[in-house]
XYZ file of C-alpha atoms in Angstrom:
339
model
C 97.393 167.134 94.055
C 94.009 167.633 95.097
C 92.987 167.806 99.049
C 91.471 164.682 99.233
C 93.750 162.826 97.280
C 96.462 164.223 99.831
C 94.068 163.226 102.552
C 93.897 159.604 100.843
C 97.730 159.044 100.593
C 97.670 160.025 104.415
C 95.297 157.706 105.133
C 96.996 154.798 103.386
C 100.345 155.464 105.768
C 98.593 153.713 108.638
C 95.267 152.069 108.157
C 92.503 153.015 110.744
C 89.322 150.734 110.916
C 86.336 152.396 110.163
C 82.883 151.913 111.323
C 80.079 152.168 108.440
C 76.543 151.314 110.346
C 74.131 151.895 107.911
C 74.576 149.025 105.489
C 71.354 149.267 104.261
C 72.541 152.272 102.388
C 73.720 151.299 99.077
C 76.435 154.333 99.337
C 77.931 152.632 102.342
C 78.191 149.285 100.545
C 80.062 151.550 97.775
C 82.269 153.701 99.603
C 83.664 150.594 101.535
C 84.540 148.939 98.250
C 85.675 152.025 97.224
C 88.194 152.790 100.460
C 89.229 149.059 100.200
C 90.154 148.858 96.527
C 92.264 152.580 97.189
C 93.785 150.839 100.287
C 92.595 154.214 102.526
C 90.789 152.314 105.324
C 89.757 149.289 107.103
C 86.168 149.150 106.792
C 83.761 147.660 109.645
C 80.158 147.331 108.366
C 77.568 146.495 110.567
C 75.076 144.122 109.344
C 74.252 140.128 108.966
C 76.830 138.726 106.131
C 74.033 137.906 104.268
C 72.372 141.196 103.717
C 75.254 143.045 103.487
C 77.008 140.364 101.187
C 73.814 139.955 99.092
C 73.801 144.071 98.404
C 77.228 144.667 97.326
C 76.952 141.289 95.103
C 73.496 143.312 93.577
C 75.368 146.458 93.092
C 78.605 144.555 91.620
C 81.625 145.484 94.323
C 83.981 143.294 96.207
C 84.348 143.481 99.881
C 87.047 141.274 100.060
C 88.916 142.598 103.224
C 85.776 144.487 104.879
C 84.886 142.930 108.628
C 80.911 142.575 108.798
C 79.666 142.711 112.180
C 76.144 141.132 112.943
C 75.625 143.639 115.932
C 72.424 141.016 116.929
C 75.236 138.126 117.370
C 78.299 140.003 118.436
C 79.849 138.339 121.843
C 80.367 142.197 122.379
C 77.034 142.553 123.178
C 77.111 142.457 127.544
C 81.112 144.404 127.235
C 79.514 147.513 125.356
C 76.250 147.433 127.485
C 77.865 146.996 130.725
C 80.081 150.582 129.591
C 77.045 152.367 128.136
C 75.103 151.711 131.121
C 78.024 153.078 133.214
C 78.659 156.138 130.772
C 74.854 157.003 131.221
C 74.210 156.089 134.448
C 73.847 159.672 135.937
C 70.186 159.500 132.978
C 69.009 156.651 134.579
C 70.410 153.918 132.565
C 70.309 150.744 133.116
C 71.776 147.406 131.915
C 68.841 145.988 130.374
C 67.896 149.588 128.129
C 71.982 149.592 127.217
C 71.774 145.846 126.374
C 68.661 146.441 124.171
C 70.028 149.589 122.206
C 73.442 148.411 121.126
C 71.689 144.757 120.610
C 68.856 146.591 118.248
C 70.794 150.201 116.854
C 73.459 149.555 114.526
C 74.170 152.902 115.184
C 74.925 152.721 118.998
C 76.865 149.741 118.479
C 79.208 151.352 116.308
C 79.634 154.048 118.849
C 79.901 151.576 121.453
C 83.084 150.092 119.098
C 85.013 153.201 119.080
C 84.315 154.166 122.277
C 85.925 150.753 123.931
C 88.994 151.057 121.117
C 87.405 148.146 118.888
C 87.640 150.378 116.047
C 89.651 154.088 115.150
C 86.844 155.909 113.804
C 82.871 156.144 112.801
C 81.126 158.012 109.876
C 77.163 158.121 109.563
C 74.495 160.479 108.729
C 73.561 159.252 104.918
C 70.383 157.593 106.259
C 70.156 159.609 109.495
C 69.449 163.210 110.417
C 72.001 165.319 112.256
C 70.429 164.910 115.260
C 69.649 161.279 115.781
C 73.136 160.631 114.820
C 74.951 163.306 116.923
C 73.116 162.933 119.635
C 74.300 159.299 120.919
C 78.565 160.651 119.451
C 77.853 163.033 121.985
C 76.243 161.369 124.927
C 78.952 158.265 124.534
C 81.904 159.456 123.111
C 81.745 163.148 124.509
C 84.096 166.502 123.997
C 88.018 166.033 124.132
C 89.803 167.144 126.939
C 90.193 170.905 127.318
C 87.158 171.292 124.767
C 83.164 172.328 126.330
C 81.786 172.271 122.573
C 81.467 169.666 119.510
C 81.082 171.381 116.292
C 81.004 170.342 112.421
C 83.307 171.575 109.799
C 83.403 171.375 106.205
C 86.332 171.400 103.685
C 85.503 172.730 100.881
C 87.302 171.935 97.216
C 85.942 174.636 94.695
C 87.081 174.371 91.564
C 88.251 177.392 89.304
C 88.315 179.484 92.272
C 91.228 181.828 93.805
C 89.648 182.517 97.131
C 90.483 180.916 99.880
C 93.768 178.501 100.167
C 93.409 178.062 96.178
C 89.493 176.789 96.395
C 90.159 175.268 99.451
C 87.836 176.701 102.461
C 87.200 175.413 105.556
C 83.571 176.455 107.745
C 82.102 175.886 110.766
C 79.492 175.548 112.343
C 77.270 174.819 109.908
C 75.234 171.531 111.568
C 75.472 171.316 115.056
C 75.340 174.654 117.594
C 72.527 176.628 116.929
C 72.947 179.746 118.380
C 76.355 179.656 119.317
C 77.320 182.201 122.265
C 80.696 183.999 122.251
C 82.466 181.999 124.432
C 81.398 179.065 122.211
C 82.087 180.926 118.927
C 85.350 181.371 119.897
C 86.120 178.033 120.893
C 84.404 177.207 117.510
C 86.746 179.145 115.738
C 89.945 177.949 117.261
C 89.112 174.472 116.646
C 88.159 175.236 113.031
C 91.949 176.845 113.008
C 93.594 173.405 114.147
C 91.610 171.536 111.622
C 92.559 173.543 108.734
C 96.347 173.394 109.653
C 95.941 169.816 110.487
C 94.205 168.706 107.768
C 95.232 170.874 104.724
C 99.089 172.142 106.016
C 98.809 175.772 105.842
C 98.546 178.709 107.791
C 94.855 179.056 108.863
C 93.325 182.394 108.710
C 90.068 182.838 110.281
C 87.311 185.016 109.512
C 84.467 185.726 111.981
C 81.571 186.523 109.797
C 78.674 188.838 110.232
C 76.475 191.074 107.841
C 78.957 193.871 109.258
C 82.224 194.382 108.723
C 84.294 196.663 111.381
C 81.464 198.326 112.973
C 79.351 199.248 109.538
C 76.083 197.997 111.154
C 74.706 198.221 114.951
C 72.781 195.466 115.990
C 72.963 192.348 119.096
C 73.721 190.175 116.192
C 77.175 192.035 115.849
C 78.005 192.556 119.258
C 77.991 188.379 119.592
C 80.233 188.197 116.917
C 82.655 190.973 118.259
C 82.317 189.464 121.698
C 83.403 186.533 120.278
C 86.447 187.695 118.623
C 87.506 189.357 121.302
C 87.709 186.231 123.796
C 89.473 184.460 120.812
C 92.438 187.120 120.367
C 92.703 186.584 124.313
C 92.376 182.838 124.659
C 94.061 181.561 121.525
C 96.929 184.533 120.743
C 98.531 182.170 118.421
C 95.634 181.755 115.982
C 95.344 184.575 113.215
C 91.871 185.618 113.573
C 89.691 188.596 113.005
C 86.150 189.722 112.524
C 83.643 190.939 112.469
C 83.671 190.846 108.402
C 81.141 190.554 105.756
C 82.057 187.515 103.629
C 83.007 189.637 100.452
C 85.683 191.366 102.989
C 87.155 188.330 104.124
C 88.077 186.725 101.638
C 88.133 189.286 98.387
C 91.506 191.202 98.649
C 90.525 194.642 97.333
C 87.345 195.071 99.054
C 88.681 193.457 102.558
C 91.553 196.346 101.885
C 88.831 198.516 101.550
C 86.568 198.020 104.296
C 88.949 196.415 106.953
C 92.621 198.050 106.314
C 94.991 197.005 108.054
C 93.149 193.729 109.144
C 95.631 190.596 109.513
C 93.023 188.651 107.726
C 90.698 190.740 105.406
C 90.922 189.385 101.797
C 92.492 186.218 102.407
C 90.720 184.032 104.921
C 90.730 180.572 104.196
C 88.244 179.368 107.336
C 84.681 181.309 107.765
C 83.428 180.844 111.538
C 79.433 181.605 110.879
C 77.873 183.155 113.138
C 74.848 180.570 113.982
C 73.433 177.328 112.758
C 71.199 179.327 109.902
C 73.867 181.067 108.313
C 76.268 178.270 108.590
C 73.852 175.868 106.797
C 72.626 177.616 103.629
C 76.262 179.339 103.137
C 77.647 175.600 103.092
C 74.687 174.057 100.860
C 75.155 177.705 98.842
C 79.366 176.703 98.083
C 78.370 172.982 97.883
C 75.372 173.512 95.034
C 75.957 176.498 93.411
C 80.004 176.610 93.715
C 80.119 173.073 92.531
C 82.444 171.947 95.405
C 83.594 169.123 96.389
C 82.585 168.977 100.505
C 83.512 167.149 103.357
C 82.086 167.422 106.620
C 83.914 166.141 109.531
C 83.199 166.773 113.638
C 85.503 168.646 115.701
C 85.786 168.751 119.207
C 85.481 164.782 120.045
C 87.644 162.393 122.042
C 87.318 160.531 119.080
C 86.451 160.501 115.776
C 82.895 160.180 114.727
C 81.776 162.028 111.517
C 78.385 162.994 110.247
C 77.255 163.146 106.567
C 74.752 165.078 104.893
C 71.933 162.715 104.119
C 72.350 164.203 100.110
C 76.430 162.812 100.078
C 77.552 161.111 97.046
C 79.289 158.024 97.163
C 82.405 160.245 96.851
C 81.883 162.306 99.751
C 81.279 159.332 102.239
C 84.597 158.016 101.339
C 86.462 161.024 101.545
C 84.763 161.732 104.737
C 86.012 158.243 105.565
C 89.286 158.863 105.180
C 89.390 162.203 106.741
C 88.371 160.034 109.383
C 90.960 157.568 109.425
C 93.432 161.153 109.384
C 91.714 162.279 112.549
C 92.443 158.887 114.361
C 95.737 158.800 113.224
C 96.240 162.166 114.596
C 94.591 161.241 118.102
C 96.589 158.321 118.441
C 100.259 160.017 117.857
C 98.941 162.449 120.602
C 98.050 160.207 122.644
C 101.466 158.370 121.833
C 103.178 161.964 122.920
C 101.202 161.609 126.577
């Protein structure tokens, strides 16, 4: 069975609701009839009943099942500005500029939803950049306990390939931190590790990549990456980690023999921690276009789980991002359970 289709049958085990805010994507209108007919989510979508009805009866879907929120005429309206004016109060804030962004941005209303427990889960980004969706997730929703950074992982499904878990890779960051430094890289790194194990079962092992492997080149940029490897062993001892490794040495077995022997993870790493923001972005457009992979992206690091998309996702990613989603928020809530 393929990742996401385990992901999927997790997803159907408890249904999380699912905020979609950009319903004047035709994707979204897809991917929720898409989740509903596979019985994988609960999807909100935020819009008037008559647009949103009107598109998925153009594009020939059902959304028999799907909640559509008017944000414009929701009674939530004064709840969700009253909190956001409270959350942001510290920025100068007030009622009236909270009232008039969650009454006008689809977006902020969403986040509004998740963050009062009105809904498990958000995923955006196929009509807005990184940044002007991340930016409110973070402002609103913020880090988890015990976490300082927010960082974006992809899971990678590439066929025909024997690196990694069997094709499947995991790497991060590759849309959020910029210039990561190594207390951040680590942290990066160990949340990549949870992910993988929580996410795809197996044993995570987690390269720290660089254009040197094991002291072969001199340079600040490697002494970040070592840096950061070294507060990782320290803080997280249970994670199997190494660096710093050339890609080719982390996850081909003969030359990650050959250039790092004896490293616990040299040859077989199944998640790639890049070392900043430029790397991490053309490596994962590089597996996505050229490998021919299937990707997800998914946030890690949140309270709660809102997910960005590329802005290129097909109508197959959103969904699977989706129901990684509704994973994550089933995972949140049986920790929370445990507290």
């Amino acid at each position: 069975m393929s990742f996401i289709e385990t992901i999927k049958d997790r997803a159907r085990s408890d249904l999380k609701t699912i905020v979609l805010p950009e319903s004047e994507d035709d994707r979204t209108i897809l991917a929720a009839a898409k989740v509903l007919n596979e019985n994988t989510a609960s999807p909100i979508i935020i819009g008037t009943p008559e647009e949103v009805n009107a598109s998925a009866s153009r594009l020939g879907v059902d959304l028999t099942g799907a909640q559509i929120i008017d944000n414009k005429a929701s009674t939530e309206i004064d709840k969700y500005a009253s909190l956001l004016a409270e959350i942001r109060a510290k920025k100068g804030m007030t009622f009236e500029t909270a009232k008039d962004l969650v009454l006008n941005d689809k977006l902020t209303f969403g986040i509004m939803m998740v963050k009062s427990g009105d809904a498990d889960g958000l995923v955006s980004g196929a009509c807005h950049t990184s940044a002007d969706m991340l930016r409110p997730a973070l402002q609103i929703i913020k880090t988890a306990p015990g976490r300082k950074v927010a960082s974006i992982a992809f899971v990678f499904e590439i066929p025909d390939c024997e690196y990694g878990e069997n094709g499947i890779i995991l790497c991060a960051d590759c849309a959020l931190m910029q210039d990561p430094n190594p207390e951040e890289l680590a942290e990066i790194g160990a949340e990549s590790a949870a992910s993988f194990e929580a996410l795809i079962g197996k044993r995570p092992n987690v390269a720290f990549l660089c254009h040197s492997t094991k002291g072969s080149a001199n340079h600040p940029f490697v002494d970040k990456v070592v840096e950061a490897v070294r507060i990782a062993k320290e803080k997280y001892p249970d994670v199997n980690l190494d660096g710093e490794l050339q890609l080719d040495a982390a996850i081909v077995p003969e030359i990650g023999a050959s250039k790092a022997p004896g490293s616990p993870v040299a040859g077989k790493a199944n998640v790639l921690i890049f070392p900043n923001l430029e790397a991490g972005n053309i490596g994962y457009k590089l597996i996505q276009r050229i490998g021919k992979a299937e990707a997800y992206s998914f946030l890690q690091g949140l309270a709660a789980p809102v997910n960005d998309l590329s802005r290129g996702c097909s109508v197959d990613e959103l969904a699977g991002v989706i129901c990684i989603t509704a994973v994550q928020a089933q995972q949140i809530a049986a920790a929370n359970a445990k507290d």
